[in-house]
Structure formats: structure tokens, C-alpha cells
């Protein structure tokens, strides 16, 4: 705080008074920016460079980091667990994103026309977004338990459907966790789609109706094309979310994180375990660089798609 | 608004299709909050009644809450999360809007570069930074401290970006008038510009608070001492140790969820508007 008043408190009011307005602006601007710019340099930029450097070292936290070139990357790409994790991460993305986008668009599209209890219905969909993944993971975990404990299996049982293993199954655990992640973020995506729908001028719809277009044609030829920026934003946002999935997986499989048999383990959980369970910091840093490259490519693709609009 | 009410008035009557859509949407919404309903319902059941899946408990009891809260750890985690989320939010409101204002309203060499540099940090995922942050925190003795949990989030590029959009809409005449009246630049920002962007400030406050309240990854890494856990991390470890007593886990989950639900009930309008603003601008 003292920095903000320094021009005066330092007794410079005489010379300060003679500075031109433009110079004063520069002094004020850098006074305001000094601390935050220092912060960004120390907490974002320097650690980014350090992350790249550490990925080229062998480092266990106890001994000095030793430079080993690209060995971590060679080791990573030769590791079958990495490719399993890579496939899992993309499974969350490839199935999760389209389901989340289509579902949230359909709900937003119809919710936009609902006038009765609109606020209440919107709140019902939105509330899960405000919860802590760590808490909700345990609620869902309970739902997926075998009978007689699990809620879903109890319901299936009363319908005469055999009990499902869910989180205990190599095939069902990943979709079961993915469903939780979709559930948690659906409300956010619905709100964003509704904002996009509201931004389309009513006159477009009126003109289309006068031209005799039906609801389906209006949806295909006006609503969906005009929503493209919103959709691209949500696809990228949701993709990044699924590529970085951690909280749900960690909490829903905490007795065997990423299990059973690594079938649910995403890249971020692998990074966490490599760094903070086995203390292979350099190897973990190489994994974070791989994650960075994937996320960076997706962000660039977004910019490219929006530019070619 | 008009896009939503227009079809109704155009047709003049409620059509059957609309009733079907409403019913499906309503039932879908009920399904969406079912996990929350089960969580609260189970937290009010005694151990023997957990597997009775009726939503309204036979003999509701607050015994689970008494048990979990008298344990002491929950109070501590609750306090930790509250303090951390509050301090980080205040810091972000102050610094993000000060930086955003400077970038929007001052002319100085390097302005564009500073803005682009800050914006570029949005591309860097937290996961890439946690190892260097952990190293930094351990060198500075910040492991197992509030500062260690808080420091990465004290200024955010997202907040700078969001606030800058809004400061650009503040008319320069207002600022000039204040300058003529002899206010210094800090006072102009604080007394003239900030009050004009309160909707954006409240959106940023809610986002930052909720984000920090529910944050899991970094607090999990930087704390080893259970008395410094945040609520999500504490709950996660608590649930592992209680893994058979679902009524206690659900009570813990309910305690972690109640504050955010309360915030939503009080600030519903701002939250929905804030999400819309951030989505459209971001």
C-alpha cells in the first residue's frame, strides 16, 4: 500500500508537481502495476519455464536435480500405463463433451421458452454446479454401491434388472465417473447456452416466421448457426475440463486411485501420483508438459475456428 | 427476454407440446437434484435407517450433525476454507480491478505487452505449475500454511480480463471531472470508477469465492497437516476413514455444500448473470 502514495510521501511534491500529465500517468500506471506484474512473473512465468526445465531432469526432491535431456519423455512414451491413461483421458473427452453439449443445448433451448416456474427449473439444473466435487463424488459413490447399499442398484433391483458392478468394473467405472462430471457441469453450460440464445435478435425469428419457416428449419438455419461462437466456447471449455479431470476420479476411487486396474486413471491423476506419491518430480514435470501441449493445441484450434467464421 | 415470451403471445394459447416440454424439463430438474436430496435426507437418518431409501426420514435426527461437528476437525476445516476463500477473493477484487483499470484507462508504454502477457497465462494449466509451486512453497516454508494455499490465486488473469471489459465502458469524462476536482489517481479509481462497475465486481467476487471454496487439487498438494486442510480435502480424508458410515459421510458432504447453496439463495440473480457475463465475454 505504501507504494501507492510513494510519490508524495517521499517528499517529491515539488518536482512531482512539475511533471507533465503524460509522465504522471506513466508513473501512476506502473505504481499500480508493480506488485501484480511481479506476482505474474514469480507465480506464473518463472514456474512455467521451471516446469519445462524440470521435465528434462531426474529429481526426487532430496538430491539435486540432474539434467538428463529427453529421457523422461522417452520413458513416458514407452510406458504402457501412460498410453492407458492417455486413452482414458481421451475417453472422458470424446464421450463426455458431445453428451454434455447436446444435452445442455436441448435443455437450454426448451427452458428458454418456458415461462412457468422458469427460475425454479433453471435453479434445479444449476445447483449441482455449485457443489464441491469432493463431496458429490462420495454421494455418487454411495449411489453406485452394490445392493443392498447402493441407491441405483436398489432401484434396478425393484425393476427386476440385475445388479451392476459400476465402480468395481473395468468397463463401467469410467462411464460412471464421467456421468458425475457431466452432471456437475451441466448447469453452467445450460446458462451459457441460454445467454447465447437471448443474444439472437428476435427480429430474425420474426422474419423467418413471415417467410413461412417451421420451427425445425428455424432451429437449423438460424439458431444453430448464430450460436456457433457460444458452442465453440463451450466445446473448448468442456474439453479442457474433461482433459483436466481429477477431483471426481480421485474421490470416487480413493481406495485405489484411478482403478480398478488403471481403467479410470486420467493424466492429471498420473501426474499427481508420480509427483506426490513416488516423488519422481522430473518425470511428473514431463507429464505436465504433455498435458500443456494438448491443452495449448486445443486453445489454438479454438482461435483458428473462430477466425474462419 | 422477448425471444422467450414472444412465441407464447404469438400463439395466444398454451399448446400441448409446451406442456410436455415443461413436464420433461421439470422431471429432468428433479433428477438433477436427486443426489442432493439423498445427501440431505441421509444426513438426517440414524445409522440403522440409512438403507431405507425413502426421502423423508421416518425419525429425522440431527445426531449426525452433532457427532460430525463435535469432532472439532470440521469446524477447523470450515474456518480454514472460509478464511482462505475470503482473503483470496478480497485480494482478487482489489488487484484484478486495479490492474484492469490501469490497462483500460491509462496510456503508457508497455500497456499492450502487459495485457497480452497477463492474458497468455490463461493458457498455462495449473497442473504444469504445481511442481514449481510446491518447490517454491517448501523453500519459503509455506507448506502447511494459509499463505501456501492462497498464494497462487491472489491475482488472476481471468479477473483482469473480465474487469477490463467493464472499465472500458466507464466514460473518460467522469474520470477527467474527478481529476479537475483534484482527486489523485488512486482515489479516482476507488471512489469514481469502482462504484460504476459493481455488477462486474460482484460477479468476480462470487466466482472467486466459489472457485476457492470448492478447490481441491492444490490444497491437497500443499497441506499434509490435517488441521490445515480445507473443507474439500478434509472431507475427502474424513470419508475414507468413515467409509462404512454413509450417514456420517453424507453429513460431512452436506456441511460442505450448505454454504454454497446459501450463497446461491442469497445471490441467485447475480450468480446467473455473472455466469452469463463471464461466458459471453470470456
Coordinates of C-alpha atoms in Angstrom, one line a residue, chain A residues 27-286:
Chain A
X27 CA 4.3 6.8 -13.0
X28 CA 0.8 6.1 -11.7
X29 CA 0.3 3.2 -14.1
X30 CA 3.5 1.5 -13.1
X31 CA 2.8 2.2 -9.4
X32 CA -0.5 0.3 -9.8
X33 CA 1.0 -2.5 -11.9
X34 CA 4.3 -3.1 -10.0
X35 CA 3.1 -5.6 -7.5
X36 CA 0.8 -7.6 -9.8
X37 CA 3.4 -7.7 -12.6
X38 CA 5.9 -9.0 -10.0
X39 CA 3.3 -11.6 -9.0
X40 CA 2.7 -12.8 -12.5
X41 CA 6.4 -13.1 -13.1
X42 CA 7.1 -15.0 -9.9
X43 CA 4.0 -17.2 -9.8
X44 CA 3.2 -17.8 -13.5
X45 CA 6.1 -17.1 -15.9
X46 CA 9.0 -18.3 -13.9
X47 CA 7.3 -21.5 -12.8
X48 CA 6.3 -22.2 -16.4
X49 CA 9.9 -22.1 -17.5
X50 CA 11.0 -24.1 -14.5
X51 CA 8.3 -26.7 -15.4
X52 CA 9.9 -27.1 -18.8
X53 CA 13.4 -27.3 -17.3
X54 CA 12.4 -29.8 -14.6
X55 CA 10.9 -32.1 -17.3
X56 CA 14.5 -32.6 -18.6
X57 CA 15.8 -33.6 -15.2
X58 CA 15.9 -36.5 -12.8
X59 CA 14.8 -35.2 -9.5
X60 CA 13.5 -36.9 -6.3
X61 CA 13.2 -33.7 -4.1
X62 CA 16.1 -34.9 -1.9
X63 CA 19.0 -34.8 -4.2
X64 CA 19.9 -32.0 -6.7
X65 CA 18.0 -32.1 -10.0
X66 CA 20.2 -33.8 -12.6
X67 CA 19.9 -32.9 -16.3
X68 CA 19.0 -35.9 -18.4
X69 CA 17.7 -34.4 -21.6
X70 CA 14.7 -36.1 -23.1
X71 CA 15.0 -39.3 -21.1
X72 CA 11.7 -38.6 -19.2
X73 CA 9.8 -38.3 -22.4
X74 CA 11.3 -41.5 -23.8
X75 CA 10.4 -43.3 -20.6
X76 CA 6.9 -41.9 -20.7
X77 CA 6.2 -42.8 -24.3
X78 CA 7.5 -46.3 -23.7
X79 CA 5.3 -46.7 -20.6
X80 CA 2.1 -48.8 -21.3
X81 CA 0.4 -47.2 -18.2
X82 CA 0.8 -43.8 -19.9
X83 CA -0.9 -45.0 -23.1
X84 CA -3.7 -46.5 -21.0
X85 CA -4.0 -43.1 -19.1
X86 CA -3.9 -41.3 -22.4
X87 CA -6.7 -43.4 -23.8
X88 CA -8.7 -42.9 -20.6
X89 CA -8.3 -39.1 -20.7
X90 CA -9.5 -39.0 -24.3
X91 CA -12.4 -41.3 -23.5
X92 CA -13.6 -38.8 -20.9
X93 CA -13.2 -36.1 -23.6
X94 CA -14.6 -37.9 -26.6
X95 CA -17.7 -39.2 -25.0
X96 CA -18.2 -36.6 -22.3
X97 CA -18.1 -33.4 -24.4
X98 CA -20.7 -34.3 -27.1
X99 CA -23.1 -35.7 -24.5
X100 CA -22.7 -32.6 -22.3
X101 CA -23.1 -30.2 -25.2
X102 CA -26.1 -31.9 -26.8
X103 CA -27.9 -32.3 -23.5
X104 CA -27.2 -28.8 -22.3
X105 CA -28.3 -27.3 -25.6
X106 CA -31.6 -29.3 -25.7
X107 CA -32.4 -28.2 -22.1
X108 CA -31.4 -24.6 -22.7
X109 CA -33.5 -24.5 -26.0
X110 CA -36.7 -25.7 -24.3
X111 CA -36.0 -23.9 -21.0
X112 CA -35.7 -20.6 -22.9
X113 CA -39.4 -21.0 -23.9
X114 CA -40.7 -22.0 -20.5
X115 CA -42.3 -19.1 -18.7
X116 CA -44.0 -21.1 -15.9
X117 CA -41.6 -21.5 -12.9
X118 CA -38.7 -20.8 -15.2
X119 CA -36.4 -19.6 -12.3
X120 CA -37.1 -22.7 -10.3
X121 CA -36.4 -25.2 -13.1
X122 CA -33.2 -23.3 -14.0
X123 CA -32.1 -23.5 -10.4
X124 CA -32.7 -27.3 -10.2
X125 CA -30.3 -27.8 -13.2
X126 CA -27.8 -25.2 -11.9
X127 CA -27.5 -26.3 -8.3
X128 CA -25.1 -29.3 -8.9
X129 CA -22.6 -26.8 -10.5
X130 CA -22.2 -25.1 -7.1
X131 CA -21.3 -28.2 -5.2
X132 CA -17.9 -29.4 -4.2
X133 CA -16.7 -32.3 -6.4
X134 CA -15.1 -33.9 -3.3
X135 CA -18.5 -34.0 -1.5
X136 CA -20.6 -35.1 -4.6
X137 CA -18.1 -37.8 -5.5
X138 CA -19.0 -39.5 -2.3
X139 CA -22.7 -39.1 -2.8
X140 CA -22.4 -40.7 -6.3
X141 CA -20.0 -43.3 -4.9
X142 CA -22.8 -44.4 -2.5
X143 CA -25.3 -44.4 -5.4
X144 CA -23.1 -46.9 -7.3
X145 CA -22.5 -49.3 -4.4
X146 CA -23.7 -52.9 -4.8
X147 CA -27.1 -53.9 -3.3
X148 CA -28.4 -53.5 -0.8
X149 CA -26.4 -50.3 -0.1
X150 CA -26.3 -48.6 -3.4
X151 CA -29.3 -46.5 -4.4
X152 CA -29.1 -47.2 -8.2
X153 CA -28.8 -50.9 -7.7
X154 CA -31.8 -50.9 -5.3
X155 CA -33.9 -49.1 -8.0
X156 CA -32.7 -51.5 -10.7
X157 CA -33.5 -54.4 -8.4
X158 CA -37.0 -53.3 -7.9
X159 CA -37.4 -53.1 -11.7
X160 CA -36.1 -56.7 -11.9
X161 CA -32.8 -55.7 -13.6
X162 CA -29.7 -57.5 -12.2
X163 CA -27.2 -55.5 -10.1
X164 CA -24.4 -53.8 -11.9
X165 CA -20.8 -53.5 -10.6
X166 CA -20.3 -49.9 -11.7
X167 CA -17.2 -48.5 -10.0
X168 CA -15.9 -52.1 -9.4
X169 CA -15.9 -52.9 -13.1
X170 CA -13.1 -52.2 -15.6
X171 CA -15.7 -51.4 -18.2
X172 CA -18.3 -49.5 -16.2
X173 CA -16.2 -47.4 -13.9
X174 CA -15.1 -44.8 -16.4
X175 CA -18.5 -44.1 -17.8
X176 CA -19.9 -44.0 -14.2
X177 CA -17.4 -41.3 -13.2
X178 CA -17.9 -39.4 -16.5
X179 CA -21.6 -39.2 -15.8
X180 CA -20.9 -37.5 -12.5
X181 CA -18.6 -34.9 -14.2
X182 CA -21.3 -34.3 -16.9
X183 CA -23.9 -33.9 -14.1
X184 CA -21.8 -31.4 -12.2
X185 CA -21.2 -29.0 -15.1
X186 CA -24.5 -29.3 -17.0
X187 CA -26.0 -26.2 -15.2
X188 CA -23.1 -24.0 -16.2
X189 CA -23.4 -25.0 -19.9
X190 CA -27.2 -24.5 -19.8
X191 CA -26.8 -21.0 -18.5
X192 CA -24.2 -20.1 -21.2
X193 CA -26.4 -21.5 -24.0
X194 CA -29.3 -19.5 -22.7
X195 CA -27.2 -16.4 -22.7
X196 CA -26.3 -17.2 -26.3
X197 CA -30.0 -17.8 -27.2
X198 CA -31.0 -14.5 -25.7
X199 CA -28.4 -12.6 -27.7
X200 CA -30.1 -13.6 -31.0
X201 CA -32.2 -10.7 -32.1
X202 CA -36.0 -11.5 -32.1
X203 CA -36.4 -9.8 -35.5
X204 CA -34.5 -12.7 -37.1
X205 CA -37.2 -15.2 -35.8
X206 CA -40.0 -12.9 -36.9
X207 CA -38.6 -12.5 -40.4
X208 CA -38.2 -16.3 -40.6
X209 CA -41.8 -16.9 -39.5
X210 CA -43.1 -14.4 -42.0
X211 CA -41.1 -16.3 -44.7
X212 CA -43.0 -19.4 -43.5
X213 CA -40.2 -21.4 -42.0
X214 CA -41.2 -24.0 -39.5
X215 CA -39.6 -24.5 -36.0
X216 CA -37.2 -27.2 -37.2
X217 CA -36.0 -25.0 -40.1
X218 CA -35.5 -22.0 -37.8
X219 CA -33.5 -24.1 -35.4
X220 CA -31.3 -25.5 -38.2
X221 CA -30.9 -22.3 -40.3
X222 CA -30.9 -19.5 -37.7
X223 CA -30.5 -20.6 -34.1
X224 CA -27.7 -23.2 -34.5
X225 CA -25.5 -21.1 -37.0
X226 CA -25.8 -18.0 -34.9
X227 CA -24.9 -19.9 -31.7
X228 CA -21.6 -21.0 -33.2
X229 CA -19.4 -18.8 -31.1
X230 CA -21.2 -19.9 -27.9
X231 CA -20.9 -23.6 -28.9
X232 CA -17.3 -23.4 -29.8
X233 CA -16.6 -21.7 -26.4
X234 CA -18.5 -24.4 -24.6
X235 CA -16.9 -27.3 -26.6
X236 CA -13.4 -26.0 -25.8
X237 CA -14.3 -25.2 -22.2
X238 CA -15.8 -28.6 -21.7
X239 CA -12.9 -30.4 -23.5
X240 CA -10.4 -28.7 -21.3
X241 CA -12.5 -29.7 -18.2
X242 CA -12.5 -33.3 -19.2
X243 CA -8.8 -33.3 -20.1
X244 CA -8.1 -32.0 -16.6
X245 CA -10.5 -34.3 -14.8
X246 CA -9.1 -35.1 -11.3
X247 CA -11.4 -34.4 -8.4
X248 CA -14.1 -36.8 -9.3
X249 CA -11.7 -39.7 -10.2
X250 CA -9.6 -39.2 -7.1
X251 CA -12.5 -39.1 -4.7
X252 CA -14.6 -41.9 -6.3
X253 CA -11.7 -44.4 -6.4
X254 CA -9.8 -43.2 -3.4
X255 CA -9.1 -46.8 -2.1
X256 CA -7.4 -47.5 -5.4
X257 CA -6.9 -44.1 -7.1
X258 CA -7.5 -44.5 -10.8
X259 CA -8.6 -48.1 -10.5
X260 CA -9.8 -50.7 -11.0
X261 CA -6.7 -51.7 -12.9
X262 CA -6.0 -48.1 -14.0
X263 CA -9.2 -48.2 -16.0
X264 CA -10.3 -44.7 -14.8
X265 CA -7.0 -43.0 -14.3
X266 CA -6.7 -39.7 -16.2
X267 CA -3.5 -37.8 -16.9
X268 CA -3.7 -35.4 -14.0
X269 CA -4.1 -38.2 -11.5
X270 CA -1.0 -39.9 -13.0
X271 CA 0.9 -36.6 -12.6
X272 CA -0.3 -36.3 -9.0
X273 CA 0.8 -39.8 -8.2
X274 CA 4.2 -39.6 -10.0
X275 CA 5.0 -36.3 -8.2
X276 CA 3.5 -36.6 -4.8
X277 CA 3.3 -40.3 -4.1
X278 CA 6.5 -41.6 -5.8
X279 CA 8.4 -38.2 -5.8
X280 CA 9.6 -38.5 -9.4
X281 CA 9.4 -34.8 -9.9
X282 CA 11.2 -34.6 -13.3
X283 CA 9.1 -37.4 -14.7
X284 CA 5.9 -35.8 -13.4
X285 CA 7.0 -32.5 -15.0
X286 CA 7.4 -34.2 -18.3

